[in-house]
């Protein structure tokens, strides 16, 4: 079942994000990976900044999360994670399809350039990579991330 995440889900969301983000270790630049990957206060800050998290719940347990953030003329997909032991079961696809239905705006997704599995997932879901120049412009306009992360990321957009 896909449902809106609640305040009482924060700790479970934190656990899912950091479990799933372990896939980045040794893949993304060492200076961008740390443990925990996302601190609890950072998760709370993202929610305060307007990221609305939806979760995939199975038998009362939250096992995947994905956020959507309205940025005026576009929507951003943010922080898409499924528990490591439950990957490749369609959970991420169902969450992404659900979030896609929540907006009629173009959707942008940022991810690490080295996270080839994530890029394949988003392409399979109908998104396309933007050019390097467009990536720079979009990341600076819609995200609040350091320059080093901009250098090592890609942006995908919903096909028009």
mmCIF file of C-alpha atoms in Angstrom:
data_model
loop_
_atom_site.group_PDB
_atom_site.id
_atom_site.type_symbol
_atom_site.label_atom_id
_atom_site.label_comp_id
_atom_site.label_asym_id
_atom_site.label_seq_id
_atom_site.Cartn_x
_atom_site.Cartn_y
_atom_site.Cartn_z
ATOM 1 C CA UNK A 1 0.000 0.000 0.000
ATOM 2 C CA UNK A 2 1.252 3.468 -0.846
ATOM 3 C CA UNK A 3 0.481 6.127 1.728
ATOM 4 C CA UNK A 4 1.520 9.571 2.822
ATOM 5 C CA UNK A 5 4.285 9.429 5.425
ATOM 6 C CA UNK A 6 3.496 10.843 8.863
ATOM 7 C CA UNK A 7 5.554 12.420 11.630
ATOM 8 C CA UNK A 8 5.693 9.111 13.458
ATOM 9 C CA UNK A 9 7.355 7.543 10.395
ATOM 10 C CA UNK A 10 10.482 9.732 10.592
ATOM 11 C CA UNK A 11 12.664 7.158 12.349
ATOM 12 C CA UNK A 12 11.642 4.379 9.956
ATOM 13 C CA UNK A 13 12.183 6.690 6.961
ATOM 14 C CA UNK A 14 15.636 7.519 8.318
ATOM 15 C CA UNK A 15 16.458 3.797 8.588
ATOM 16 C CA UNK A 16 15.230 3.061 5.042
ATOM 17 C CA UNK A 17 17.174 5.954 3.522
ATOM 18 C CA UNK A 18 20.432 5.017 5.215
ATOM 19 C CA UNK A 19 20.059 1.304 4.552
ATOM 20 C CA UNK A 20 19.389 1.874 0.862
ATOM 21 C CA UNK A 21 22.052 4.581 0.501
ATOM 22 C CA UNK A 22 24.707 2.045 1.470
ATOM 23 C CA UNK A 23 24.621 1.127 -2.251
ATOM 24 C CA UNK A 24 26.501 4.390 -2.905
ATOM 25 C CA UNK A 25 29.511 3.401 -0.799
ATOM 26 C CA UNK A 26 32.495 2.954 -3.084
ATOM 27 C CA UNK A 27 30.445 4.109 -6.085
ATOM 28 C CA UNK A 28 29.998 7.844 -5.644
ATOM 29 C CA UNK A 29 33.023 10.031 -4.856
ATOM 30 C CA UNK A 30 34.422 9.302 -1.392
ATOM 31 C CA UNK A 31 34.151 12.971 -0.452
ATOM 32 C CA UNK A 32 30.360 12.829 -1.005
ATOM 33 C CA UNK A 33 29.646 9.598 0.907
ATOM 34 C CA UNK A 34 29.412 9.545 4.690
ATOM 35 C CA UNK A 35 27.596 7.555 7.339
ATOM 36 C CA UNK A 36 24.890 8.053 8.067
ATOM 37 C CA UNK A 37 24.244 9.139 4.518
ATOM 38 C CA UNK A 38 21.400 11.383 5.693
ATOM 39 C CA UNK A 39 21.297 12.676 9.251
ATOM 40 C CA UNK A 40 17.943 12.744 11.022
ATOM 41 C CA UNK A 41 18.030 16.542 11.227
ATOM 42 C CA UNK A 42 18.684 16.711 7.457
ATOM 43 C CA UNK A 43 15.609 14.552 6.818
ATOM 44 C CA UNK A 44 13.545 16.892 8.992
ATOM 45 C CA UNK A 45 14.974 19.901 7.125
ATOM 46 C CA UNK A 46 14.003 18.377 3.787
ATOM 47 C CA UNK A 47 10.430 17.933 5.029
ATOM 48 C CA UNK A 48 10.361 21.519 6.306
ATOM 49 C CA UNK A 49 11.621 22.646 2.880
ATOM 50 C CA UNK A 50 8.545 21.096 1.265
ATOM 51 C CA UNK A 51 9.569 17.546 0.383
ATOM 52 C CA UNK A 52 6.410 15.462 0.827
ATOM 53 C CA UNK A 53 7.267 11.813 1.444
ATOM 54 C CA UNK A 54 5.160 8.904 0.369
ATOM 55 C CA UNK A 55 5.840 5.419 1.612
ATOM 56 C CA UNK A 56 5.267 1.877 0.502
ATOM 57 C CA UNK A 57 3.905 -0.129 3.403
ATOM 58 C CA UNK A 58 3.713 -3.911 3.521
ATOM 59 C CA UNK A 59 2.064 -5.705 6.430
ATOM 60 C CA UNK A 60 2.279 -2.576 8.563
ATOM 61 C CA UNK A 61 5.981 -1.979 7.830
ATOM 62 C CA UNK A 62 7.293 0.944 5.809
ATOM 63 C CA UNK A 63 9.763 -0.534 3.297
ATOM 64 C CA UNK A 64 10.264 2.225 0.736
ATOM 65 C CA UNK A 65 10.018 6.002 0.566
ATOM 66 C CA UNK A 66 10.042 8.644 -2.136
ATOM 67 C CA UNK A 67 9.549 12.376 -1.888
ATOM 68 C CA UNK A 68 8.057 14.956 -4.201
ATOM 69 C CA UNK A 69 8.740 18.664 -3.931
ATOM 70 C CA UNK A 70 6.782 21.404 -5.688
ATOM 71 C CA UNK A 71 9.143 24.037 -7.071
ATOM 72 C CA UNK A 72 6.603 26.219 -8.856
ATOM 73 C CA UNK A 73 6.949 25.366 -12.521
ATOM 74 C CA UNK A 74 8.332 21.849 -11.930
ATOM 75 C CA UNK A 75 8.122 19.044 -9.390
ATOM 76 C CA UNK A 76 11.215 17.288 -8.094
ATOM 77 C CA UNK A 77 11.420 13.628 -7.136
ATOM 78 C CA UNK A 78 13.602 13.536 -4.038
ATOM 79 C CA UNK A 79 15.122 10.818 -1.877
ATOM 80 C CA UNK A 80 13.858 7.620 -3.502
ATOM 81 C CA UNK A 81 14.864 4.606 -1.412
ATOM 82 C CA UNK A 82 13.756 1.003 -0.898
ATOM 83 C CA UNK A 83 15.182 -1.329 1.744
ATOM 84 C CA UNK A 84 18.158 -3.186 0.294
ATOM 85 C CA UNK A 85 16.664 -6.633 0.940
ATOM 86 C CA UNK A 86 13.495 -5.709 -0.999
ATOM 87 C CA UNK A 87 14.919 -4.113 -4.128
ATOM 88 C CA UNK A 88 13.968 -5.307 -7.599
ATOM 89 C CA UNK A 89 10.384 -6.085 -6.559
ATOM 90 C CA UNK A 90 8.636 -3.119 -8.224
ATOM 91 C CA UNK A 91 8.305 -1.013 -5.078
ATOM 92 C CA UNK A 92 10.233 1.952 -6.477
ATOM 93 C CA UNK A 93 8.309 1.771 -9.750
ATOM 94 C CA UNK A 94 4.993 1.861 -7.909
ATOM 95 C CA UNK A 95 6.090 4.814 -5.778
ATOM 96 C CA UNK A 96 7.349 6.719 -8.817
ATOM 97 C CA UNK A 97 4.124 6.051 -10.748
ATOM 98 C CA UNK A 98 2.090 7.272 -7.769
ATOM 99 C CA UNK A 99 4.097 10.484 -7.429
ATOM 100 C CA UNK A 100 3.893 11.045 -11.162
ATOM 101 C CA UNK A 101 0.097 11.034 -10.849
ATOM 102 C CA UNK A 102 0.213 13.723 -8.151
ATOM 103 C CA UNK A 103 1.401 16.468 -10.489
ATOM 104 C CA UNK A 104 0.710 17.798 -13.941
ATOM 105 C CA UNK A 105 4.029 19.671 -13.965
ATOM 106 C CA UNK A 106 7.241 18.478 -15.601
ATOM 107 C CA UNK A 107 9.182 16.248 -13.199
ATOM 108 C CA UNK A 108 12.919 16.502 -12.599
ATOM 109 C CA UNK A 109 15.075 13.921 -10.850
ATOM 110 C CA UNK A 110 18.649 14.401 -9.715
ATOM 111 C CA UNK A 111 20.904 11.475 -8.945
ATOM 112 C CA UNK A 112 24.571 10.595 -8.831
ATOM 113 C CA UNK A 113 26.248 10.177 -12.209
ATOM 114 C CA UNK A 114 27.939 6.986 -10.964
ATOM 115 C CA UNK A 115 24.632 5.448 -9.784
ATOM 116 C CA UNK A 116 24.068 3.686 -13.084
ATOM 117 C CA UNK A 117 21.313 1.470 -11.631
ATOM 118 C CA UNK A 118 19.306 4.567 -10.638
ATOM 119 C CA UNK A 119 19.732 6.148 -14.064
ATOM 120 C CA UNK A 120 18.596 2.896 -15.740
ATOM 121 C CA UNK A 121 15.567 2.756 -13.411
ATOM 122 C CA UNK A 122 14.481 6.307 -14.242
ATOM 123 C CA UNK A 123 15.065 5.819 -17.976
ATOM 124 C CA UNK A 124 13.001 2.620 -17.873
ATOM 125 C CA UNK A 125 10.295 4.664 -16.144
ATOM 126 C CA UNK A 126 10.138 7.154 -19.017
ATOM 127 C CA UNK A 127 12.640 9.822 -17.987
ATOM 128 C CA UNK A 128 15.496 11.135 -20.104
ATOM 129 C CA UNK A 129 18.872 12.609 -19.244
ATOM 130 C CA UNK A 130 19.336 16.314 -19.884
ATOM 131 C CA UNK A 131 22.519 17.762 -21.377
ATOM 132 C CA UNK A 132 25.429 18.719 -19.154
ATOM 133 C CA UNK A 133 24.682 22.414 -19.653
ATOM 134 C CA UNK A 134 21.005 21.948 -18.792
ATOM 135 C CA UNK A 135 21.979 19.861 -15.752
ATOM 136 C CA UNK A 136 24.103 22.721 -14.416
ATOM 137 C CA UNK A 137 21.281 25.218 -14.894
ATOM 138 C CA UNK A 138 18.591 22.999 -13.371
ATOM 139 C CA UNK A 139 20.606 21.897 -10.336
ATOM 140 C CA UNK A 140 21.491 25.492 -9.510
ATOM 141 C CA UNK A 141 17.928 26.695 -10.004
ATOM 142 C CA UNK A 142 15.923 24.004 -8.200
ATOM 143 C CA UNK A 143 18.265 22.260 -5.757
ATOM 144 C CA UNK A 144 20.317 23.564 -2.853
ATOM 145 C CA UNK A 145 23.410 21.383 -3.170
ATOM 146 C CA UNK A 146 27.152 22.072 -3.118
ATOM 147 C CA UNK A 147 29.142 22.598 -6.309
ATOM 148 C CA UNK A 148 30.906 19.233 -5.854
ATOM 149 C CA UNK A 149 27.566 17.457 -5.916
ATOM 150 C CA UNK A 150 26.553 19.359 -9.044
ATOM 151 C CA UNK A 151 29.775 18.176 -10.713
ATOM 152 C CA UNK A 152 29.057 14.527 -9.898
ATOM 153 C CA UNK A 153 25.310 14.386 -10.573
ATOM 154 C CA UNK A 154 22.918 14.070 -13.487
ATOM 155 C CA UNK A 155 19.380 15.290 -14.001
ATOM 156 C CA UNK A 156 16.601 13.398 -15.688
ATOM 157 C CA UNK A 157 13.305 14.872 -16.792
ATOM 158 C CA UNK A 158 9.934 13.512 -17.690
ATOM 159 C CA UNK A 159 9.545 13.243 -21.438
ATOM 160 C CA UNK A 160 7.420 16.036 -22.813
#
